[in-house]
Amino acid sequence: MDKNVDISLSVNGQEVSRRVPARTNLVDFVRYELELTGSHVGCEHGVCGACTIRVNGAIVRGCLMLAAQADGATVETIEGVSESSEISDLQAAFHERNALQCGFCTPGFLLTAQELLSQNPSPSRDEIREFISGNYCRCTGYQAIVDAIERVAGERRQAAE
Amino acid sequence: MKNVKPAPFAYVRAQTLDQVFDLLEQHGDDARILAGGQSLMATLNMRLSAPDVLIDINHIDGLSGIEESNGKIRIGALTRHNEVAASPIIAEQAPLIAKAMPHIAHQAIRNRGTFGGSIAFADPAAELPAVSRAVGAEFILQGRGGTRTVAANDFFLGLFETAREPNEILVAAEIPVIPANEKTAFNELARRHGDYAIIGLAAQGGVDGGAFSNMRLSFFGAGDRPIMAEAANTALEGKSYSDATVADAQAALDADLDPMDDLNGPPEMKMHLARVITARVLAELAR
């Protein structure tokens, strides 16, 4: 049987078509085939959250999904949501609050935080911690990340009023 | 392409169950069914599993959704964890499942992982296999010739081993609506919220006028499969909640559990933790 697959999908608003080995993970596809290297590869078995990517509007582990499974899907990476300014307030808050040091985990945290705030505009600090529990950060100790997300939640609520 | 991790395999996006049966008959044990992939993909990445063919069932109609009729809740095998977590039917009619959902991995994994996948994969440290025993679930297995029903109590045969035949697919779970006299409790210990449990306990049963009846204490992370604590259940029958009742149930666990050494610690530690969460769960049931 053929161990390659033809796929066509939308990535950050652009249609792409490729022929890839069936065993290619989605995150390796966007990094090595599309050269979108903002999604990072950490543990490669679903524990660390560095590879978080949005597929059809919901965050997934890029290492636990095949590129073949994204055929026909709408995929958004950190590059896409950065360019569209969708998360510019989160990015500014992470920067100002020192919610990153080495930055390796940051794209995953930003996409996760964005999904949290889209579902729950006023999360408690405990709810923030629970929602980001699938993302590892080895630098910050999380406190500053929770602060930054909490601040953006407040800013967005104010802006909505 | 650089940086591929799994061993090479072919990938088929199945459109019908007949296509799945064809492939299962053709490839036998060399084929694996890909549902949410949240456990399977990790084992492929680590090359713990190296199938020739992956059969992606995500695009087969009719395998997803939650509905209630005639006192039973049917959960389609492809229903994502986050759909189960958000379901008012589950919250009201199968509260033990609702209590377990927040402990199952993390948001990004719950967006993709499926109810049926967790059952069919049968990880002994996963929540849903143990929960399915406590609630008295039945599983619907479909093959070329039709469907058959297997009780959760008869489904889990060993480490990642189930009563599903190689030419069958799990299509749904059926959960009895919780009887009016029954209560539920859930507790697990994990190093990080959402990680696989060191040990955990799902419980459902009668609490009539303060006395326990027909209690089902179902452990996960305590052996090679989800384990029903029969001796502890018997010890609780007809008893009211008290320190002595808790102690009796805890003592009975020696007959129920024989945990293995694992990365979390030695069997003695797991037995200690089993007693700790038993006390917590009984207190929750008695509230």
PDB file of C-alpha atoms in Angstrom, chain B residues 14-165:
ATOM      1  CA  ALA B  14     -12.227   5.169   5.862  1.00  0.00           C
ATOM      2  CA  GLN B  15     -15.626   6.462   4.762  1.00  0.00           C
ATOM      3  CA  THR B  16     -17.728   3.449   5.811  1.00  0.00           C
ATOM      4  CA  LEU B  17     -17.627   0.677   8.395  1.00  0.00           C
ATOM      5  CA  ASP B  18     -17.560  -1.903   5.573  1.00  0.00           C
ATOM      6  CA  GLN B  19     -14.291  -0.397   4.423  1.00  0.00           C
ATOM      7  CA  VAL B  20     -12.953  -0.770   7.978  1.00  0.00           C
ATOM      8  CA  PHE B  21     -13.997  -4.441   8.072  1.00  0.00           C
ATOM      9  CA  ASP B  22     -12.315  -5.036   4.694  1.00  0.00           C
ATOM     10  CA  LEU B  23      -9.061  -3.575   5.956  1.00  0.00           C
ATOM     11  CA  LEU B  24      -9.221  -5.373   9.303  1.00  0.00           C
ATOM     12  CA  GLU B  25      -9.798  -8.705   7.543  1.00  0.00           C
ATOM     13  CA  GLN B  26      -7.024  -8.011   5.074  1.00  0.00           C
ATOM     14  CA  HIS B  27      -4.379  -6.824   7.541  1.00  0.00           C
ATOM     15  CA  GLY B  28      -5.355  -8.379  10.871  1.00  0.00           C
ATOM     16  CA  ASP B  29      -3.043  -7.342  13.674  1.00  0.00           C
ATOM     17  CA  ASP B  30      -0.947  -5.258  11.275  1.00  0.00           C
ATOM     18  CA  ALA B  31      -3.750  -2.676  11.080  1.00  0.00           C
ATOM     19  CA  ARG B  32      -4.617  -0.209  13.825  1.00  0.00           C
ATOM     20  CA  ILE B  33      -7.756   1.880  14.082  1.00  0.00           C
ATOM     21  CA  LEU B  34      -7.025   5.597  14.464  1.00  0.00           C
ATOM     22  CA  ALA B  35      -9.733   7.497  16.344  1.00  0.00           C
ATOM     23  CA  GLY B  36      -8.587  10.544  18.321  1.00  0.00           C
ATOM     24  CA  GLY B  37      -5.035   9.233  18.246  1.00  0.00           C
ATOM     25  CA  GLN B  38      -4.094  10.814  21.560  1.00  0.00           C
ATOM     26  CA  SER B  39      -2.614   7.591  22.934  1.00  0.00           C
ATOM     27  CA  LEU B  40      -1.897   5.731  19.700  1.00  0.00           C
ATOM     28  CA  MET B  41       0.097   8.564  18.127  1.00  0.00           C
ATOM     29  CA  ALA B  42       2.358   8.761  21.184  1.00  0.00           C
ATOM     30  CA  THR B  43       3.068   5.027  21.005  1.00  0.00           C
ATOM     31  CA  LEU B  44       3.755   5.353  17.262  1.00  0.00           C
ATOM     32  CA  ASN B  45       6.114   8.286  17.858  1.00  0.00           C
ATOM     33  CA  MET B  46       8.037   6.174  20.369  1.00  0.00           C
ATOM     34  CA  ARG B  47       7.850   3.141  18.050  1.00  0.00           C
ATOM     35  CA  LEU B  48       6.229   1.073  20.745  1.00  0.00           C
ATOM     36  CA  SER B  49       3.776   0.165  18.014  1.00  0.00           C
ATOM     37  CA  ALA B  50       4.564  -0.196  14.303  1.00  0.00           C
ATOM     38  CA  PRO B  51       1.431  -1.086  12.299  1.00  0.00           C
ATOM     39  CA  ASP B  52       1.458  -1.445   8.502  1.00  0.00           C
ATOM     40  CA  VAL B  53      -1.828   0.386   8.080  1.00  0.00           C
ATOM     41  CA  LEU B  54      -3.633   3.057  10.029  1.00  0.00           C
ATOM     42  CA  ILE B  55      -7.391   3.104   9.479  1.00  0.00           C
ATOM     43  CA  ASP B  56      -8.652   6.600  10.226  1.00  0.00           C
ATOM     44  CA  ILE B  57     -12.310   6.351  11.321  1.00  0.00           C
ATOM     45  CA  ASN B  58     -12.788  10.076  11.976  1.00  0.00           C
ATOM     46  CA  HIS B  59     -14.800  10.591   8.798  1.00  0.00           C
ATOM     47  CA  ILE B  60     -17.304   7.771   9.190  1.00  0.00           C
ATOM     48  CA  ASP B  61     -20.802   9.129   9.775  1.00  0.00           C
ATOM     49  CA  GLY B  62     -22.873   8.031  12.754  1.00  0.00           C
ATOM     50  CA  LEU B  63     -20.108   7.195  15.211  1.00  0.00           C
ATOM     51  CA  SER B  64     -20.383  10.413  17.198  1.00  0.00           C
ATOM     52  CA  GLY B  65     -22.897  12.008  19.542  1.00  0.00           C
ATOM     53  CA  ILE B  66     -24.699  11.565  22.852  1.00  0.00           C
ATOM     54  CA  GLU B  67     -28.373  10.664  23.181  1.00  0.00           C
ATOM     55  CA  GLU B  68     -30.650   9.331  25.892  1.00  0.00           C
ATOM     56  CA  SER B  69     -33.584   6.966  25.470  1.00  0.00           C
ATOM     57  CA  ASN B  70     -35.273   4.281  27.584  1.00  0.00           C
ATOM     58  CA  GLY B  71     -33.089   4.880  30.602  1.00  0.00           C
ATOM     59  CA  LYS B  72     -29.844   4.514  28.667  1.00  0.00           C
ATOM     60  CA  ILE B  73     -27.353   7.068  27.432  1.00  0.00           C
ATOM     61  CA  ARG B  74     -25.620   6.159  24.206  1.00  0.00           C
ATOM     62  CA  ILE B  75     -22.210   7.734  23.638  1.00  0.00           C
ATOM     63  CA  GLY B  76     -20.875   7.289  20.111  1.00  0.00           C
ATOM     64  CA  ALA B  77     -17.332   5.950  20.093  1.00  0.00           C
ATOM     65  CA  LEU B  78     -15.992   8.982  18.214  1.00  0.00           C
ATOM     66  CA  THR B  79     -17.471  11.517  20.623  1.00  0.00           C
ATOM     67  CA  ARG B  80     -14.641  13.829  21.708  1.00  0.00           C
ATOM     68  CA  HIS B  81     -13.853  14.193  25.410  1.00  0.00           C
ATOM     69  CA  ASN B  82     -14.750  17.879  25.318  1.00  0.00           C
ATOM     70  CA  GLU B  83     -18.181  17.075  23.845  1.00  0.00           C
ATOM     71  CA  VAL B  84     -18.778  14.622  26.687  1.00  0.00           C
ATOM     72  CA  ALA B  85     -17.542  17.209  29.209  1.00  0.00           C
ATOM     73  CA  ALA B  86     -19.971  19.838  27.865  1.00  0.00           C
ATOM     74  CA  SER B  87     -22.988  17.534  27.587  1.00  0.00           C
ATOM     75  CA  PRO B  88     -25.966  18.365  29.837  1.00  0.00           C
ATOM     76  CA  ILE B  89     -27.185  14.761  29.452  1.00  0.00           C
ATOM     77  CA  ILE B  90     -23.928  13.464  30.897  1.00  0.00           C
ATOM     78  CA  ALA B  91     -23.888  16.086  33.659  1.00  0.00           C
ATOM     79  CA  GLU B  92     -27.395  15.189  34.805  1.00  0.00           C
ATOM     80  CA  GLN B  93     -27.782  11.488  34.011  1.00  0.00           C
ATOM     81  CA  ALA B  94     -24.228  10.137  34.265  1.00  0.00           C
ATOM     82  CA  PRO B  95     -22.538  12.442  36.800  1.00  0.00           C
ATOM     83  CA  LEU B  96     -19.623  10.091  37.449  1.00  0.00           C
ATOM     84  CA  ILE B  97     -18.504  10.506  33.842  1.00  0.00           C
ATOM     85  CA  ALA B  98     -18.875  14.284  34.180  1.00  0.00           C
ATOM     86  CA  LYS B  99     -16.721  14.224  37.333  1.00  0.00           C
ATOM     87  CA  ALA B 100     -13.987  12.254  35.567  1.00  0.00           C
ATOM     88  CA  MET B 101     -13.789  14.402  32.440  1.00  0.00           C
ATOM     89  CA  PRO B 102     -11.715  17.320  33.830  1.00  0.00           C
ATOM     90  CA  HIS B 103      -9.062  14.799  34.922  1.00  0.00           C
ATOM     91  CA  ILE B 104      -8.637  13.397  31.418  1.00  0.00           C
ATOM     92  CA  ALA B 105      -5.503  14.962  30.012  1.00  0.00           C
ATOM     93  CA  HIS B 106      -5.631  18.600  28.925  1.00  0.00           C
ATOM     94  CA  GLN B 107      -7.746  20.903  26.752  1.00  0.00           C
ATOM     95  CA  ALA B 108      -5.832  20.321  23.506  1.00  0.00           C
ATOM     96  CA  ILE B 109      -5.979  16.554  24.007  1.00  0.00           C
ATOM     97  CA  ARG B 110      -9.662  16.565  25.033  1.00  0.00           C
ATOM     98  CA  ASN B 111     -10.443  18.434  21.808  1.00  0.00           C
ATOM     99  CA  ARG B 112      -9.281  15.395  19.883  1.00  0.00           C
ATOM    100  CA  GLY B 113      -9.356  12.317  22.123  1.00  0.00           C
ATOM    101  CA  THR B 114     -12.482  10.173  21.944  1.00  0.00           C
ATOM    102  CA  PHE B 115     -14.606   8.275  24.447  1.00  0.00           C
ATOM    103  CA  GLY B 116     -14.448   5.041  22.477  1.00  0.00           C
ATOM    104  CA  GLY B 117     -10.743   5.375  21.822  1.00  0.00           C
ATOM    105  CA  SER B 118      -9.997   5.564  25.527  1.00  0.00           C
ATOM    106  CA  ILE B 119     -12.121   2.453  26.151  1.00  0.00           C
ATOM    107  CA  ALA B 120     -10.702   0.443  23.246  1.00  0.00           C
ATOM    108  CA  PHE B 121      -7.103   1.407  24.008  1.00  0.00           C
ATOM    109  CA  ALA B 122      -7.661   0.118  27.571  1.00  0.00           C
ATOM    110  CA  ASP B 123      -4.814   1.878  29.296  1.00  0.00           C
ATOM    111  CA  PRO B 124      -5.036   0.635  32.898  1.00  0.00           C
ATOM    112  CA  ALA B 125      -4.170   4.109  34.214  1.00  0.00           C
ATOM    113  CA  ALA B 126      -6.869   5.864  32.156  1.00  0.00           C
ATOM    114  CA  GLU B 127     -10.021   7.153  33.806  1.00  0.00           C
ATOM    115  CA  LEU B 128     -12.806   6.025  31.467  1.00  0.00           C
ATOM    116  CA  PRO B 129     -12.256   2.250  31.590  1.00  0.00           C
ATOM    117  CA  ALA B 130     -12.609   2.319  35.384  1.00  0.00           C
ATOM    118  CA  VAL B 131     -15.510   4.766  35.252  1.00  0.00           C
ATOM    119  CA  SER B 132     -17.307   2.546  32.749  1.00  0.00           C
ATOM    120  CA  ARG B 133     -17.169  -0.358  35.209  1.00  0.00           C
ATOM    121  CA  ALA B 134     -18.505   1.742  38.102  1.00  0.00           C
ATOM    122  CA  VAL B 135     -21.467   3.042  36.067  1.00  0.00           C
ATOM    123  CA  GLY B 136     -22.279  -0.398  34.642  1.00  0.00           C
ATOM    124  CA  ALA B 137     -21.623   0.528  31.009  1.00  0.00           C
ATOM    125  CA  GLU B 138     -22.044  -1.817  28.072  1.00  0.00           C
ATOM    126  CA  PHE B 139     -20.035  -1.578  24.879  1.00  0.00           C
ATOM    127  CA  ILE B 140     -21.398  -2.117  21.388  1.00  0.00           C
ATOM    128  CA  LEU B 141     -18.959  -3.941  19.137  1.00  0.00           C
ATOM    129  CA  GLN B 142     -19.687  -4.159  15.439  1.00  0.00           C
ATOM    130  CA  GLY B 143     -18.313  -6.669  12.953  1.00  0.00           C
ATOM    131  CA  ARG B 144     -19.217  -7.609   9.411  1.00  0.00           C
ATOM    132  CA  GLY B 145     -22.005  -9.873  10.686  1.00  0.00           C
ATOM    133  CA  GLY B 146     -23.657  -7.380  13.036  1.00  0.00           C
ATOM    134  CA  THR B 147     -23.268  -6.080  16.557  1.00  0.00           C
ATOM    135  CA  ARG B 148     -22.802  -7.622  19.966  1.00  0.00           C
ATOM    136  CA  THR B 149     -22.864  -6.139  23.423  1.00  0.00           C
ATOM    137  CA  VAL B 150     -20.184  -6.686  26.060  1.00  0.00           C
ATOM    138  CA  ALA B 151     -20.487  -5.426  29.630  1.00  0.00           C
ATOM    139  CA  ALA B 152     -17.660  -3.180  30.801  1.00  0.00           C
ATOM    140  CA  ASN B 153     -17.114  -5.719  33.572  1.00  0.00           C
ATOM    141  CA  ASP B 154     -16.228  -8.370  30.958  1.00  0.00           C
ATOM    142  CA  PHE B 155     -14.439  -6.127  28.468  1.00  0.00           C
ATOM    143  CA  PHE B 156     -11.033  -5.412  30.002  1.00  0.00           C
ATOM    144  CA  LEU B 157      -8.918  -8.577  29.896  1.00  0.00           C
ATOM    145  CA  GLY B 158      -5.406  -7.356  30.647  1.00  0.00           C
ATOM    146  CA  LEU B 159      -2.796  -4.761  29.814  1.00  0.00           C
ATOM    147  CA  PHE B 160      -4.152  -2.951  26.722  1.00  0.00           C
ATOM    148  CA  GLU B 161      -6.142  -6.126  26.067  1.00  0.00           C
ATOM    149  CA  THR B 162      -9.905  -6.212  25.563  1.00  0.00           C
ATOM    150  CA  ALA B 163     -12.719  -8.501  24.446  1.00  0.00           C
ATOM    151  CA  ARG B 164     -12.826  -6.734  21.064  1.00  0.00           C
ATOM    152  CA  GLU B 165     -12.050  -9.204  18.296  1.00  0.00           C
TER     153      GLU B 165
END
